[in-house]
CSV table of C-alpha atoms and ligand atoms in Angstrom, one decimal:
chain,number,residue,atom,x,y,z
X,12,MET,CA,168.4,59.4,182.9
X,13,PRO,CA,169.4,56.7,179.7
X,14,SER,CA,173.2,57.0,180.1
X,15,PRO,CA,174.5,58.2,176.4
X,16,LEU,CA,176.8,55.6,176.7
X,17,ARG,CA,174.7,52.8,176.1
X,18,PRO,CA,173.4,53.6,172.1
X,19,ARG,CA,176.6,54.6,171.6
X,20,LEU,CA,178.3,51.3,173.0
X,21,ALA,CA,175.2,49.1,171.4
X,22,ALA,CA,176.0,51.3,168.1
X,23,VAL,CA,179.7,49.7,168.4
X,24,LEU,CA,179.2,46.3,168.8
X,25,ALA,CA,177.0,46.7,166.3
X,26,LEU,CA,179.2,47.7,163.8
X,27,SER,CA,181.5,45.0,164.8
X,28,LEU,CA,179.5,42.6,164.1
X,29,GLY,CA,178.3,43.7,161.3
X,30,VAL,CA,181.8,43.7,160.1
X,31,PHE,CA,182.7,40.3,161.9
X,32,LEU,CA,179.6,38.8,159.7
X,33,ALA,CA,180.9,40.7,156.6
X,34,VAL,CA,184.7,39.9,156.7
X,35,THR,CA,182.8,35.6,158.0
X,36,ALA,CA,180.6,36.3,155.2
X,37,LEU,CA,183.7,37.0,152.3
X,38,ALA,CA,185.6,34.2,154.1
X,39,VAL,CA,183.3,31.6,153.1
X,40,ARG,CA,181.8,33.3,149.9
X,41,PRO,CA,183.9,35.0,148.0
X,42,ALA,CA,182.4,38.0,145.7
X,43,SER,CA,179.0,37.1,144.8
X,44,ALA,CA,178.9,33.4,143.5
X,45,ALA,CA,176.4,32.0,145.0
X,46,SER,CA,174.0,34.4,143.6
X,47,THR,CA,171.3,32.6,141.2
X,48,LEU,CA,170.0,34.3,138.0
X,49,ASN,CA,166.8,36.0,139.4
X,50,GLN,CA,168.6,37.1,142.7
X,51,LEU,CA,170.6,38.3,141.0
X,52,ALA,CA,168.3,40.1,138.3
X,53,GLN,CA,166.1,41.1,141.3
X,54,ALA,CA,169.1,43.1,142.8
X,55,GLN,CA,168.5,45.0,139.5
X,56,GLY,CA,164.6,45.1,139.8
X,57,ARG,CA,164.0,42.9,137.3
X,58,TYR,CA,163.3,38.6,137.4
X,59,PHE,CA,164.4,36.0,135.5
X,60,GLY,CA,162.4,33.2,134.2
X,61,SER,CA,161.8,29.9,132.9
X,62,ALA,CA,159.2,28.3,130.6
X,63,THR,CA,158.1,24.7,131.8
X,64,ASP,CA,155.6,22.2,130.7
X,65,ASN,CA,153.6,19.9,132.2
X,66,PRO,CA,155.1,16.4,131.6
X,67,GLU,CA,158.3,18.0,133.2
X,68,LEU,CA,156.4,18.6,136.0
X,69,SER,CA,157.2,15.0,137.3
X,70,ASP,CA,161.0,14.7,137.1
X,71,THR,CA,162.2,15.8,140.4
X,72,PRO,CA,166.2,16.5,139.7
X,73,TYR,CA,164.3,18.9,137.3
X,74,THR,CA,161.6,20.9,138.8
X,75,GLU,CA,164.7,20.9,141.5
X,76,ILE,CA,166.0,23.1,139.7
X,77,LEU,CA,163.2,24.4,138.4
X,78,GLY,CA,161.9,25.4,141.9
X,79,SER,CA,165.0,26.8,142.5
X,80,SER,CA,166.0,30.5,143.4
X,81,GLU,CA,167.3,30.6,139.7
X,82,PHE,CA,163.6,31.2,138.5
X,83,GLY,CA,161.5,33.8,139.6
X,84,ALA,CA,158.9,33.7,136.4
X,85,ILE,CA,157.7,31.0,135.3
X,86,THR,CA,155.7,30.6,132.1
X,87,PRO,CA,153.5,27.5,130.9
X,88,GLY,CA,155.4,26.3,127.5
X,89,ASN,CA,151.8,24.5,126.2
X,90,SER,CA,149.6,24.3,128.5
X,91,MET,CA,147.4,27.3,128.7
X,92,LYS,CA,147.1,27.5,125.0
X,93,TRP,CA,143.5,27.5,123.0
X,94,ASP,CA,144.0,23.5,122.2
X,95,ALA,CA,144.9,22.5,126.2
X,96,THR,CA,142.3,25.4,127.8
X,97,GLU,CA,139.1,24.6,125.6
X,98,PRO,CA,139.6,21.1,123.6
X,99,SER,CA,135.5,21.4,122.8
X,100,GLN,CA,134.0,24.4,122.2
X,101,GLY,CA,132.5,25.9,126.1
X,102,GLN,CA,134.4,22.7,127.3
X,103,PHE,CA,137.2,24.2,129.6
X,104,SER,CA,139.9,22.2,130.5
X,105,PHE,CA,142.3,23.8,133.4
X,106,ALA,CA,144.3,21.2,135.4
X,107,GLY,CA,147.4,21.2,133.1
X,108,GLY,CA,147.3,25.6,133.7
X,109,ASP,CA,146.5,24.5,137.1
X,110,ALA,CA,149.5,22.2,138.1
X,111,VAL,CA,151.7,24.8,136.4
X,112,VAL,CA,150.5,27.9,138.7
X,113,ASN,CA,150.5,25.8,141.8
X,114,PHE,CA,154.6,24.6,140.8
X,115,ALA,CA,155.3,28.6,140.9
X,116,LYS,CA,153.1,29.7,143.6
X,117,ALA,CA,154.9,26.8,146.2
X,118,HIS,CA,158.1,28.4,144.8
X,119,ASN,CA,156.7,31.5,144.9
X,120,GLN,CA,157.3,32.2,141.5
X,121,ILE,CA,155.3,34.7,139.0
X,122,VAL,CA,153.3,33.6,136.4
X,123,ARG,CA,153.5,34.8,132.8
X,124,GLY,CA,150.2,33.8,131.1
X,125,HIS,CA,150.6,32.0,128.1
X,126,THR,CA,148.7,32.7,125.3
X,127,LEU,CA,145.0,33.7,125.2
X,128,LEU,CA,144.7,33.7,121.2
X,129,TRP,CA,147.4,32.4,119.0
X,130,HIS,CA,147.2,31.1,115.1
X,131,ASN,CA,148.6,27.7,116.0
X,132,GLN,CA,147.6,25.1,118.5
X,133,LEU,CA,144.3,25.9,118.0
X,134,PRO,CA,141.7,23.2,118.2
X,135,GLY,CA,140.4,21.6,115.6
X,136,TRP,CA,136.2,23.0,116.1
X,137,LEU,CA,137.3,26.1,115.8
X,138,THR,CA,139.9,25.5,112.5
X,139,SER,CA,137.7,24.1,110.4
X,140,GLY,CA,134.0,25.8,112.0
X,141,ASN,CA,133.2,28.5,108.9
X,142,TRP,CA,132.7,31.3,111.3
X,143,THR,CA,131.4,34.9,110.5
X,144,ALA,CA,132.9,37.9,111.9
X,145,ALA,CA,130.1,38.1,114.9
X,146,GLN,CA,130.2,33.8,115.8
X,147,LEU,CA,134.4,34.7,116.0
X,148,THR,CA,134.2,37.8,118.1
X,149,SER,CA,131.9,36.4,120.8
X,150,ILE,CA,133.7,32.2,120.5
X,151,LEU,CA,136.8,34.5,121.0
X,152,GLN,CA,135.2,37.1,124.1
X,153,ASN,CA,134.1,34.0,126.1
X,154,HIS,CA,137.4,32.4,125.8
X,155,ILE,CA,139.2,35.2,126.8
X,156,ALA,CA,136.6,35.1,129.4
X,157,ASN,CA,136.9,32.2,130.8
X,158,VAL,CA,140.5,31.1,130.5
X,159,ALA,CA,141.8,34.8,132.0
X,160,GLY,CA,138.8,34.6,134.5
X,161,HIS,CA,139.8,31.1,135.6
X,162,TYR,CA,143.4,32.4,136.6
X,163,LYS,CA,142.3,36.1,137.4
X,164,GLY,CA,144.6,37.1,140.1
X,165,GLN,CA,147.2,34.9,139.4
X,166,VAL,CA,148.9,35.4,136.5
X,167,TYR,CA,150.8,38.4,136.7
X,168,SER,CA,150.6,39.6,133.1
X,169,TRP,CA,149.0,37.4,129.6
X,170,ASP,CA,150.6,37.3,126.2
X,171,VAL,CA,147.3,38.4,125.0
X,172,VAL,CA,148.4,38.1,121.3
X,173,ASN,CA,150.7,35.7,119.9
X,174,GLU,CA,152.4,36.5,116.6
X,175,PRO,CA,150.0,38.6,114.8
X,176,PHE,CA,152.7,39.8,112.0
X,177,ASN,CA,154.4,38.3,109.5
X,178,ASP,CA,158.3,39.3,109.2
X,179,ASP,CA,158.1,41.9,106.6
X,180,GLY,CA,155.4,43.5,108.7
X,181,THR,CA,152.2,42.6,106.9
X,182,TYR,CA,149.7,41.2,109.5
X,183,ARG,CA,150.1,37.3,109.2
X,184,SER,CA,146.6,36.1,107.5
X,185,ASP,CA,145.7,33.6,109.7
X,186,LEU,CA,141.5,32.8,111.5
X,187,TRP,CA,141.5,35.5,113.2
X,188,TYR,CA,143.0,38.5,110.6
X,189,ASN,CA,140.9,37.3,108.0
X,190,THR,CA,137.2,36.6,109.8
X,191,LEU,CA,138.2,39.9,111.7
X,192,GLY,CA,140.8,42.2,110.4
X,193,THR,CA,142.6,44.0,112.7
X,194,GLY,CA,140.6,44.9,114.8
X,195,TYR,CA,141.0,41.3,116.8
X,196,ILE,CA,143.7,42.4,119.0
X,197,ALA,CA,142.0,45.1,120.5
X,198,THR,CA,139.1,42.8,120.9
X,199,ALA,CA,141.4,40.5,122.7
X,200,LEU,CA,142.8,43.5,124.5
X,201,LYS,CA,139.0,44.1,126.2
X,202,ALA,CA,138.3,40.9,126.7
X,203,ALA,CA,141.0,40.3,129.1
X,204,ARG,CA,141.2,43.6,130.9
X,205,ALA,CA,137.3,42.9,131.9
X,206,ALA,CA,138.8,39.7,132.9
X,207,ASP,CA,141.6,40.0,134.7
X,208,PRO,CA,141.8,44.1,135.6
X,209,ASN,CA,145.8,43.3,137.7
X,210,ALA,CA,147.4,41.3,134.7
X,211,LYS,CA,149.6,43.3,132.7
X,212,LEU,CA,148.6,42.5,129.2
X,213,TYR,CA,151.8,42.1,126.3
X,214,ILE,CA,150.9,41.4,122.6
X,215,ASN,CA,154.4,38.8,121.7
X,216,ASP,CA,156.8,38.3,119.0
X,217,TYR,CA,159.7,37.3,117.2
X,218,ASN,CA,161.5,39.0,115.5
X,219,ILE,CA,161.1,42.1,116.5
X,220,ASP,CA,164.0,42.0,119.2
X,221,GLY,CA,166.2,44.8,116.7
X,222,LEU,CA,165.2,47.1,114.5
X,223,GLY,CA,163.8,46.2,111.8
X,224,ALA,CA,159.9,45.4,108.8
X,225,LYS,CA,158.4,43.7,111.6
X,226,SER,CA,159.4,45.2,115.1
X,227,ASP,CA,158.1,48.6,113.1
X,228,ALA,CA,155.0,46.8,112.5
X,229,MET,CA,154.5,46.1,116.1
X,230,TYR,CA,155.4,49.8,117.1
X,231,ASN,CA,153.0,51.0,115.1
X,232,LEU,CA,150.6,48.8,116.4
X,233,VAL,CA,151.5,49.8,119.6
X,234,LYS,CA,151.4,53.4,119.7
X,235,SER,CA,148.0,53.0,117.8
X,236,LEU,CA,146.2,50.9,120.5
X,237,LYS,CA,147.8,53.3,123.2
X,238,ALA,CA,146.5,56.4,120.9
X,239,GLN,CA,142.9,54.5,120.9
X,240,GLY,CA,142.7,54.2,124.5
X,241,VAL,CA,142.7,50.4,124.6
X,242,PRO,CA,144.3,48.7,126.7
X,243,ILE,CA,148.1,47.7,126.4
X,244,ASP,CA,150.7,47.4,129.4
X,245,GLY,CA,153.3,45.0,128.1
X,246,VAL,CA,155.1,44.4,124.7
X,247,GLY,CA,157.1,40.4,124.0
X,248,PHE,CA,160.2,40.4,122.4
X,249,GLN,CA,160.1,36.4,122.2
X,250,GLY,CA,164.5,36.8,121.6
X,251,HIS,CA,164.2,33.3,119.6
X,252,LEU,CA,167.8,34.3,118.1
X,253,ALA,CA,170.4,31.5,116.3
X,254,ILE,CA,173.6,32.2,116.3
X,255,GLN,CA,173.8,31.6,112.8
X,256,TYR,CA,171.9,35.2,111.7
X,257,SER,CA,172.2,38.3,113.7
X,258,PHE,CA,172.2,39.3,116.9
X,259,PRO,CA,169.8,41.6,116.3
X,260,THR,CA,170.0,45.5,115.3
X,261,ASP,CA,170.0,47.4,118.0
X,262,MET,CA,167.8,45.6,120.6
X,263,ALA,CA,168.5,48.4,123.7
X,264,GLY,CA,167.7,51.2,120.7
X,265,ASN,CA,164.4,49.3,119.6
X,266,LEU,CA,163.1,48.1,123.8
X,267,GLN,CA,163.9,52.0,124.5
X,268,ARG,CA,161.3,52.8,121.9
X,269,PHE,CA,158.2,50.3,122.8
X,270,ALA,CA,159.0,51.9,126.8
X,271,ASP,CA,158.9,55.4,124.9
X,272,LEU,CA,155.6,54.9,124.2
X,273,GLY,CA,154.4,53.9,127.6
X,274,VAL,CA,154.6,50.0,128.1
X,275,ASP,CA,156.8,47.8,129.7
X,276,VAL,CA,158.7,45.6,127.8
X,277,ALA,CA,160.5,42.1,128.5
X,278,ILE,CA,162.1,39.0,127.2
X,279,THR,CA,159.9,36.0,127.4
X,280,GLU,CA,161.0,32.8,125.6
X,281,LEU,CA,164.6,33.5,125.0
X,282,ASP,CA,167.2,30.6,123.4
X,283,VAL,CA,169.6,30.9,121.3
X,284,ARG,CA,170.7,27.8,119.0
X,285,MET,CA,173.4,26.9,116.6
X,286,VAL,CA,173.7,23.9,114.6
X,287,LEU,CA,174.6,21.0,115.7
X,288,PRO,CA,177.4,20.0,116.7
X,289,ALA,CA,178.8,23.1,119.6
X,290,ASP,CA,182.4,24.1,119.4
X,291,ALA,CA,183.7,26.3,120.8
X,292,THR,CA,183.7,29.3,118.2
X,293,LYS,CA,180.0,28.7,118.5
X,294,VAL,CA,179.3,28.6,122.4
X,295,ALA,CA,181.7,31.9,122.3
X,296,THR,CA,179.2,33.7,120.0
X,297,GLN,CA,176.3,32.2,122.0
X,298,ALA,CA,177.4,33.2,125.4
X,299,GLU,CA,178.1,36.5,123.2
X,300,TYR,CA,174.3,37.0,122.3
X,301,TYR,CA,172.8,36.1,125.6
X,302,THR,CA,174.9,38.8,127.1
X,303,ASN,CA,174.0,41.6,124.6
X,304,VAL,CA,170.5,40.1,125.8
X,305,VAL,CA,170.8,41.0,129.2
X,306,LYS,CA,172.5,43.9,128.7
X,307,ALA,CA,169.9,45.3,126.2
X,308,CYS,CA,167.5,44.7,129.1
X,309,LEU,CA,168.9,45.7,131.7
X,310,THR,CA,169.4,49.4,129.9
X,311,VAL,CA,166.0,50.1,129.5
X,312,PRO,CA,164.5,51.2,132.9
X,313,ARG,CA,160.9,48.9,131.8
X,314,CYS,CA,162.6,46.0,130.4
X,315,VAL,CA,160.6,44.1,133.5
X,316,GLY,CA,162.3,40.7,133.7
X,317,ILE,CA,163.8,38.0,131.0
X,318,THR,CA,162.6,34.8,130.7
X,319,ILE,CA,164.5,31.9,128.9
X,320,TRP,CA,162.5,29.3,126.9
X,321,ASP,CA,162.9,26.7,129.1
X,322,TYR,CA,166.2,25.8,131.3
X,323,THR,CA,168.0,23.3,129.9
X,324,ASP,CA,168.7,21.2,126.5
X,325,LYS,CA,167.2,18.1,128.0
X,326,TYR,CA,163.0,19.7,127.2
X,327,SER,CA,164.1,22.9,124.4
X,328,TRP,CA,161.4,22.8,122.1
X,329,ILE,CA,164.6,23.6,119.3
X,330,PRO,CA,165.4,20.3,118.5
X,331,GLY,CA,162.1,19.7,117.2
X,332,VAL,CA,161.5,22.3,115.6
X,333,PHE,CA,164.7,23.5,113.9
X,334,SER,CA,166.2,20.1,112.6
X,335,GLY,CA,170.2,19.8,113.4
X,336,GLN,CA,170.1,22.6,115.9
X,337,GLY,CA,170.0,22.5,119.3
X,338,SER,CA,172.0,23.7,122.3
X,339,ALA,CA,170.3,26.6,123.1
X,340,LEU,CA,170.3,26.7,127.0
X,341,PRO,CA,171.7,27.8,129.8
X,342,TRP,CA,171.6,24.2,131.5
X,343,ASP,CA,172.1,21.0,129.4
X,344,GLU,CA,170.9,17.8,128.7
X,345,ASN,CA,172.2,16.2,132.2
X,346,LEU,CA,170.5,19.6,133.9
X,347,ASN,CA,174.2,20.6,133.9
X,348,LYS,CA,175.0,24.4,134.1
X,349,LYS,CA,177.1,25.3,131.1
X,350,PRO,CA,179.9,27.1,132.5
X,351,ASP,CA,180.8,29.3,129.5
X,352,VAL,CA,176.5,30.2,128.6
X,353,TYR,CA,174.9,30.2,132.2
X,354,GLY,CA,178.3,32.3,133.3
X,355,ALA,CA,177.9,34.8,130.9
X,356,ILE,CA,173.6,35.7,132.2
X,357,SER,CA,175.0,35.3,135.0
X,358,THR,CA,177.7,37.9,134.5
X,359,ALA,CA,175.8,40.5,132.2
X,360,LEU,CA,173.4,40.5,135.7
X,361,GLY,CA,176.4,41.5,137.5
X,362,GLY,CA,177.0,38.3,139.3
X,363,SER,CA,180.5,37.1,138.8
X,364,GLY,CA,179.8,34.3,136.3
X,365,GLY,CA,178.8,31.9,139.0
X,366,GLY,CA,180.7,28.6,136.8
X,367,GLY,CA,184.2,29.9,135.5
X,368,GLY,CA,184.4,29.8,131.7
X,369,GLY,CA,182.7,33.2,130.1
X,370,GLY,CA,185.1,35.2,128.8
X,371,THR,CA,183.6,37.3,127.0
X,372,THR,CA,184.0,41.0,126.5
X,373,SER,CA,182.2,44.1,125.5
X,374,CYS,CA,183.2,46.8,122.7
X,375,ARG,CA,185.8,49.9,123.5
X,376,VAL,CA,185.3,53.7,122.2
X,377,ALA,CA,187.9,56.0,122.5
X,378,TYR,CA,185.6,59.4,122.0
X,379,SER,CA,188.5,63.2,122.2
X,380,ALA,CA,187.0,66.0,120.0
X,381,ASN,CA,189.6,68.9,118.6
X,382,ASP,CA,188.0,71.6,119.5
X,383,TRP,CA,188.4,75.2,117.9
X,384,GLY,CA,185.4,77.4,120.3
X,385,THR,CA,182.4,76.9,117.5
X,386,GLY,CA,182.7,73.8,116.4
X,387,PHE,CA,185.0,70.7,117.1
X,388,THR,CA,186.1,67.1,114.9
X,389,ALA,CA,185.2,64.8,116.8
X,390,ALA,CA,187.5,61.5,116.6
X,391,ILE,CA,186.0,57.8,117.3
X,392,THR,CA,188.1,54.8,117.8
X,393,ILE,CA,185.2,51.5,118.4
X,394,THR,CA,187.4,48.7,119.2
X,395,ASN,CA,184.6,44.7,118.7
X,396,GLY,CA,184.3,42.9,121.2
X,397,SER,CA,184.8,38.6,121.1
X,398,SER,CA,183.2,38.0,118.6
X,399,ALA,CA,183.3,39.0,115.0
X,400,ILE,CA,180.7,41.6,113.6
X,401,SER,CA,179.0,42.7,110.3
X,402,GLY,CA,177.8,45.6,109.8
X,403,TRP,CA,177.8,47.8,113.6
X,404,THR,CA,175.7,51.0,114.7
X,405,LEU,CA,177.0,52.8,117.2
X,406,LYS,CA,174.9,55.4,119.6
X,407,TYR,CA,175.3,58.2,121.8
X,408,SER,CA,174.3,61.3,123.4
X,409,TYR,CA,175.3,64.4,123.4
X,410,ALA,CA,174.3,67.4,126.0
X,411,GLY,CA,172.0,69.1,123.2
X,412,ASN,CA,174.3,72.1,122.1
X,413,GLN,CA,176.3,70.2,119.4
X,414,THR,CA,175.4,69.7,115.5
X,415,LEU,CA,176.6,67.6,113.0
X,416,SER,CA,177.6,69.0,110.3
X,417,GLN,CA,179.2,66.3,108.6
X,418,GLY,CA,180.6,63.2,109.0
X,419,TRP,CA,182.8,60.4,107.1
X,420,SER,CA,184.2,57.1,106.9
X,421,GLY,CA,180.1,56.0,108.2
X,422,THR,CA,176.7,57.1,107.8
X,423,TRP,CA,176.3,59.7,110.6
X,424,SER,CA,172.5,61.1,111.5
X,425,GLN,CA,171.4,62.9,114.5
X,426,SER,CA,168.2,63.2,115.9
X,427,GLY,CA,168.0,65.6,119.0
X,428,LYS,CA,170.7,64.5,121.6
X,429,ASP,CA,171.4,61.8,120.4
X,430,VAL,CA,174.0,60.6,116.8
X,431,THR,CA,174.3,57.5,115.0
X,432,VAL,CA,176.8,56.1,113.0
X,433,THR,CA,176.8,53.0,111.2
X,434,ASN,CA,179.2,51.1,109.3
X,435,ALA,CA,180.2,52.8,106.1
X,436,SER,CA,180.5,49.4,103.0
X,437,TRP,CA,184.4,48.5,103.5
X,438,ASN,CA,184.2,49.0,107.3
X,439,GLY,CA,181.2,47.2,108.3
X,440,THR,CA,182.8,43.6,109.2
X,441,LEU,CA,184.9,43.9,112.3
X,442,PRO,CA,186.8,40.6,113.5
X,443,ALA,CA,187.2,40.0,117.0
X,444,GLY,CA,189.0,42.8,118.9
X,445,ALA,CA,189.4,45.0,115.6
X,446,SER,CA,189.0,48.5,115.3
X,447,THR,CA,188.2,51.0,113.0
X,448,SER,CA,187.6,54.9,113.4
X,449,VAL,CA,185.4,57.5,111.9
X,450,GLY,CA,184.9,61.2,112.3
X,451,ALA,CA,182.7,64.3,112.1
X,452,ASN,CA,182.2,67.8,112.5
X,453,PHE,CA,180.4,69.4,115.0
X,454,THR,CA,179.0,73.1,115.1
X,455,TYR,CA,178.6,74.0,119.0
X,456,THR,CA,177.6,77.2,121.6
X,457,GLY,CA,177.7,77.1,125.5
X,458,THR,CA,180.0,73.8,125.9
X,459,ASN,CA,180.9,70.9,124.7
X,460,THR,CA,180.6,68.4,126.9
X,461,ALA,CA,182.3,64.4,125.4
X,462,PRO,CA,179.8,62.4,125.4
X,463,THR,CA,180.3,58.9,127.6
X,464,ALA,CA,178.0,55.9,126.9
X,465,PHE,CA,178.3,54.5,123.8
X,466,THR,CA,176.3,51.5,122.6
X,467,LEU,CA,177.2,49.2,118.9
X,468,ASN,CA,175.0,46.7,118.5
X,469,GLY,CA,173.2,47.7,121.4
X,470,THR,CA,175.3,46.6,123.3
X,471,ALA,CA,176.9,49.3,126.2
X,472,CYS,CA,180.4,49.9,125.7
X,473,THR,CA,183.7,50.3,128.3
K,503,XIL,C1,156.3,25.5,122.2
K,503,XIL,C2,156.3,25.1,122.3
K,503,XIL,O1,157.7,25.6,123.4
K,503,XIL,C3,156.1,23.7,122.6
K,503,XIL,O2,156.2,22.5,123.6
K,503,XIL,C4,155.5,23.1,121.3
K,503,XIL,O3,155.2,21.9,120.2
K,503,XIL,C5,155.1,24.5,120.1
K,503,XIL,O4,155.3,25.9,121.0
K,503,XIL,N1,157.0,31.1,120.5
K,503,XIL,C6,155.7,30.3,120.7
K,503,XIL,C7,155.7,29.4,121.9
K,503,XIL,O5,155.2,31.8,121.3
K,503,XIL,O6,154.2,29.2,122.6
K,503,XIL,C8,156.4,28.0,121.1
K,503,XIL,O7,156.2,27.4,123.0
K,503,XIL,C9,157.9,28.9,120.6
K,503,XIL,C10,157.2,29.6,119.7
């Protein structure tokens, strides 16, 4: 007969060993200072990735970081594009893309394939041909069958279509649209599904991170593709941001409305540039932009991950394209972590900051209701976080039984349970730490439960 004592003894031993290990771990590793960006993202059910490019793969100090646990996903910056993969018609070249895939495999990283169809980096034979619609359709289908077919089972996702829209939300007039009309998008997606049924198929674009004409156009496209049964699994929000422009409007709300269509969303090419030289004020704003992006992604359950467009200024595309701008990434040109920027990303992912610095604070909202049984006056004071804003949108939700009758000091609207307040003309500019108050009258039935979660310009407030 087994001794009833033994399991208990084992449990006590295990417990004390566990406590001992926990105490030791605490003593050796205070808080979560040792967690890397991808480890933190993984703890939130996401990945954190970086773009890379083939010339950089021979830079050993660079690849040591790229292959470390900081990154769980890799995107080839150039080597899967059309000019690299089909430089002559029907002649495919996969050496560059294969090198990136092999690097990722060797370091347990997933690959975001980028990109099967774009208006840039097309080979001369393709752009100079005078193709009929039928010819171009078959060229497109053949390219995708070969490239996505070659990487079948090896990529997590494909940016099947890259940058289909102009900033005003009209279709970009390029080879594809001009020859094939909007149908090229469905043609490309169907060809990709046929070539690699398990890859997540994305459409990817820039300046769709917040609400606006361009993201509306993408939203309508995805909605109509879904309605037609065209295969589409995700939308990529490039996230090429610049601190001299305001942060995208309601990024979390924007990501969520796409997710509500039944697709994944991902931040695919994040970098936050500034006009050089960098200074403490610019870096603080930049850190806040990174924080806001990470928080927006974490707010949306279907936001699967974040990729930065290379991790170091040493290999950033920004200075070459945006003259006089740069310093856009969390690692500097010497491959050192920038404490403020890296720290902001780490902190937003739930870590300890892992490099000191940071120190951004988020918005605060104080809510009170003066209730008379069938109605109430809501008084809300918004206190801005550590970066000045010009223009704001506050969002929160009620239980569902409260109805807006009239608001003031801002533009109030309600859609079902959700309330949105945008600034009035005179209170849109809020310096760091500044406050403003708004109010509204509501009617209600039943119980008047106070809202607890608020976002300001897409960022959760405390
Ligand atoms: C960039 C690469 O990083 C550069 O090396 C190249 O010279 C140009 O393209 N949006 C995209 C990416 O979808 O493919 C672009 O990458 C950056 C903008």
